Amino acid sequence: MALGKLLQGFGSGAQDAPGAAMSGKQAANINSADRMRILDEFEQSGIGWVWATDADANLIYLSQGAIEALDIDPSNLFGQPIASLFESDPHNPDVRADRPLKFQLRAHSKINDIVVRFVPGAKLSGAHRRWWQMTGYPLLDSEGNFLGYRGSAKDITVAYERKLEDSRIAEYDSLTGLANRFRMERKLDSTLAAYKAAKRACALLMLDLDRFKHVNDTLGHQAGDDLLRQVAQRLREVIGDRGEIGRLGGDEFQIILPDLDDRGKLGELADKIIQVVSQPYPIEDKRAVIGTSVGVAIAPYDGLEREELVRASDLALYAAKNGGRGAFRFYSADLCDEAKEREELEKDLRKALEDDALELHYQPVVRTKDNMVVGCEALMRWNDEQRGFVSPGTFISVAEESDLILRLGEWALKRACLDAKEWPKSVRVAVNVSAVQFADNGFLDAVTQALDESGLEPDRLELELTESVFMGDSESTDSTFKLLKGLGVRIALDDFGTGYSSLSYLRSAPFDKIKVDKSFVDSCTQKDQNSAKIITAIIGLSEALGMETTVEGVEAFDQFDLVVSKGAKLIQGWIYARAMPQATLLERMASGDMKIKPDGPDRHRPERRSVFRRVGVIHDDHRYEGVMRDLSKTGARIEGLLGVPKGTGLVLDLGGGQLAVSVVTRSSDASIAVEFEAPLVSDGAGGLCTRHRVSPYALAAAGMPLTTLPPGNYPLSQTVGEPTTKPQFMQVAVAR
Ligand code: C2E
Ligand code: MG
Ligand code: MG
């Protein structure tokens, strides 16, 4: 259509259009040819362009200059819906750009200075990508029917790109391209405010990298930067468009995940992040390995405002790091005390070492073909007066936070060599070596000294290392390995398959043995057949490489038979023996060589944790107090209620807003077994939690003030009102 004809449209019968103004007095003096000429001159001046659509919003006119600027065949333009040709920029830093072009076109509303780009050209980058500012008016006839748009546009690419760049600098981290702290704060503030109104949930993940400093120190800052960029890219791949990722500075990352409060899914996601980030990174011609820990907090349960939620996720991260790195952790109200507890623990552990209150116990490693004990692993034991037995999983990770681990490690080496000296010569001793200790300059001296002082033959000492010894600096790792081999000691790779598991370690490091981690044995007889395959593969692999394999953690005969059938020749597990003190071991060795017959349950039962925890038991509108004795993913055993028939439906209040709908499957005396309607999920700390919690919004609706969830149980009266029926079961006291 010619421009002249279109312009006539502006003058006749159209209201509220730019052309309409010219149809007034002044325009009366100008004939239509003059108007044409003026508009032609305007178009040619490059100040701006003119566009128009028909009543279906298909493009029917565009200035020649604009067509040339787009560098496109006009036949691909005209007759096309304008909404398919142009789109507004979703990343426009200008808040006014919130309503997209499509939306405005559909509503036939006025288009005011919207920044758009040409869709077929959107993939172009840099100089080829053009940004236009578009203005348009709906043209209506006298009855108010929409006739089409008339509008103008101009190219604002240079100014707009600059604006984008400025906002990128202000809101994005220049190293990784992720959002920066400022943007994350703003985003979290606005999300939480909007979600509070809409009663929606939002998860916040806090991550920091384990051993990043080591890479920076040993490989240089350039390598550190490169690593951070690669981490950012991996995070983007895992998260996709599910949420926003930011780098807050250093090696700290944060992820906002709107509408996610399922702790099962969040745990899986956190696990995936840990796995992906822990894969080795190619950096220049080297390889770096780092890990990450993740803290998770969820609004509205753990925090309603940004500061609260961030603090909760920080505490969860701290707990995750301390609980042994490479782990995730959900926030829970009792984490606040944990930080303090760990400080105390370190102090007391230091004292225990000074007072000679630590012990080494020895767990036999048995040759399956003749049940002969061929070695023992030294496992550290700490029985604290106040705390009772503290698991090495806990205190070793506390010790690793400081130089205390070096002293503990040195002590263990000495003690183990001295003790082993009293065993038959055919029995080796295995000592665990922390990665921190391995990387320490004094490590070789400590090994040499332990051997010298005890007089133990070097090949009777086996050092158990985990894959985390392969940190950033491969050169010093290699030389430590060589020197150790020079001493004549044996080296085992512990917990194989749980860490970074790269086959190249096996090729490059001189291992004499691989220890298959207990986690594979735990699941090998379950439906998960992969574990059995992995065990077979590891045994085959180590044999091919001329190494021995010990399978750890065999407890029951079904596991035993399976791993033996897969070729396991050495087994260390409760089916043979638990760790025992030196004195017990010596007694059993007294008659010469030590043999143990396997003994244990026929079938492995997934771990039921023995616990003592007060829980609420809700039936009808009554709340009873129970004591939980066992807890597994699928059920629990509760004591304290008499006369509960099998099949009764109950709700367990596990605290912190966790309600588990359950049904009674067994009942005898004051003990009942219940099965959960929905299985519990891992809490990231070896414990279990419900997927969902009672929402503070729901509690607020029931009359409680809107706050985050308090740690304790909820009195029934606050959640369901006063009871209206008589209690049906008798409450009895339970002793610890
Ligand atoms: P690890 O080196 O992998 O030791 C094996 C762990 O599995 C031990 O746990 C052992 O008691 C347990 N275990 C063995 N067989 C079975 C079984 O059949 N069933 C079950 N449920 N468990 C079994 P423990 O003693 O709690 O030690 C945990 C970890 O603490 C060790 O894992 C090791 O990484 C660390 N650790 C222990 N002592 C020392 C030490 O002296 N120095 C260092 N650096 N770490 C130590
Ligand atoms: Mg070990
Ligand atoms: Mg192990």
CSV table of N, CA and C and ligand atoms in Angstrom, one decimal, residues 377 432 464 466 493-496 515-518 552 572, ligand 3:
chain,number,residue,atom,x,y,z
A,377,GLU,N,42.2,-52.6,60.2
A,377,GLU,CA,42.2,-51.2,60.0
A,377,GLU,C,42.1,-50.5,61.3
A,432,ASN,N,44.2,-44.7,58.5
A,432,ASN,CA,43.6,-43.6,57.7
A,432,ASN,C,44.4,-42.4,57.7
A,464,GLU,N,45.7,-45.5,54.2
A,464,GLU,CA,44.5,-45.4,53.4
A,464,GLU,C,44.2,-44.0,53.1
A,466,THR,N,42.0,-41.1,50.6
A,466,THR,CA,40.8,-41.0,49.8
A,466,THR,C,41.1,-40.2,48.6
A,493,LEU,N,43.5,-47.0,48.3
A,493,LEU,CA,42.5,-46.0,47.9
A,493,LEU,C,41.2,-46.3,48.6
A,494,ASP,N,40.9,-45.5,49.6
A,494,ASP,CA,39.7,-45.7,50.5
A,494,ASP,C,38.4,-45.1,49.9
A,495,ASP,N,37.3,-45.7,50.2
A,495,ASP,CA,36.0,-45.1,49.8
A,495,ASP,C,35.9,-44.9,48.3
A,496,PHE,N,36.4,-45.9,47.6
A,496,PHE,CA,36.5,-45.7,46.1
A,496,PHE,C,35.0,-45.6,45.6
A,515,LYS,N,39.7,-49.9,48.1
A,515,LYS,CA,38.6,-50.3,49.0
A,515,LYS,C,37.2,-49.9,48.5
A,516,VAL,N,36.4,-50.9,48.2
A,516,VAL,CA,35.1,-50.5,47.7
A,516,VAL,C,34.2,-50.0,48.8
A,517,ASP,N,33.6,-48.8,48.6
A,517,ASP,CA,32.9,-48.2,49.7
A,517,ASP,C,31.6,-48.9,50.1
A,518,LYS,N,31.3,-48.8,51.4
A,518,LYS,CA,30.2,-49.5,52.0
A,518,LYS,C,28.9,-49.1,51.3
A,552,GLU,N,34.2,-53.2,51.7
A,552,GLU,CA,33.9,-52.8,53.1
A,552,GLU,C,32.4,-52.8,53.4
A,572,GLN,N,36.0,-56.6,54.7
A,572,GLN,CA,36.0,-56.0,56.0
A,572,GLN,C,34.6,-55.5,56.4
B,3,MG,MG,36.1,-46.6,53.6
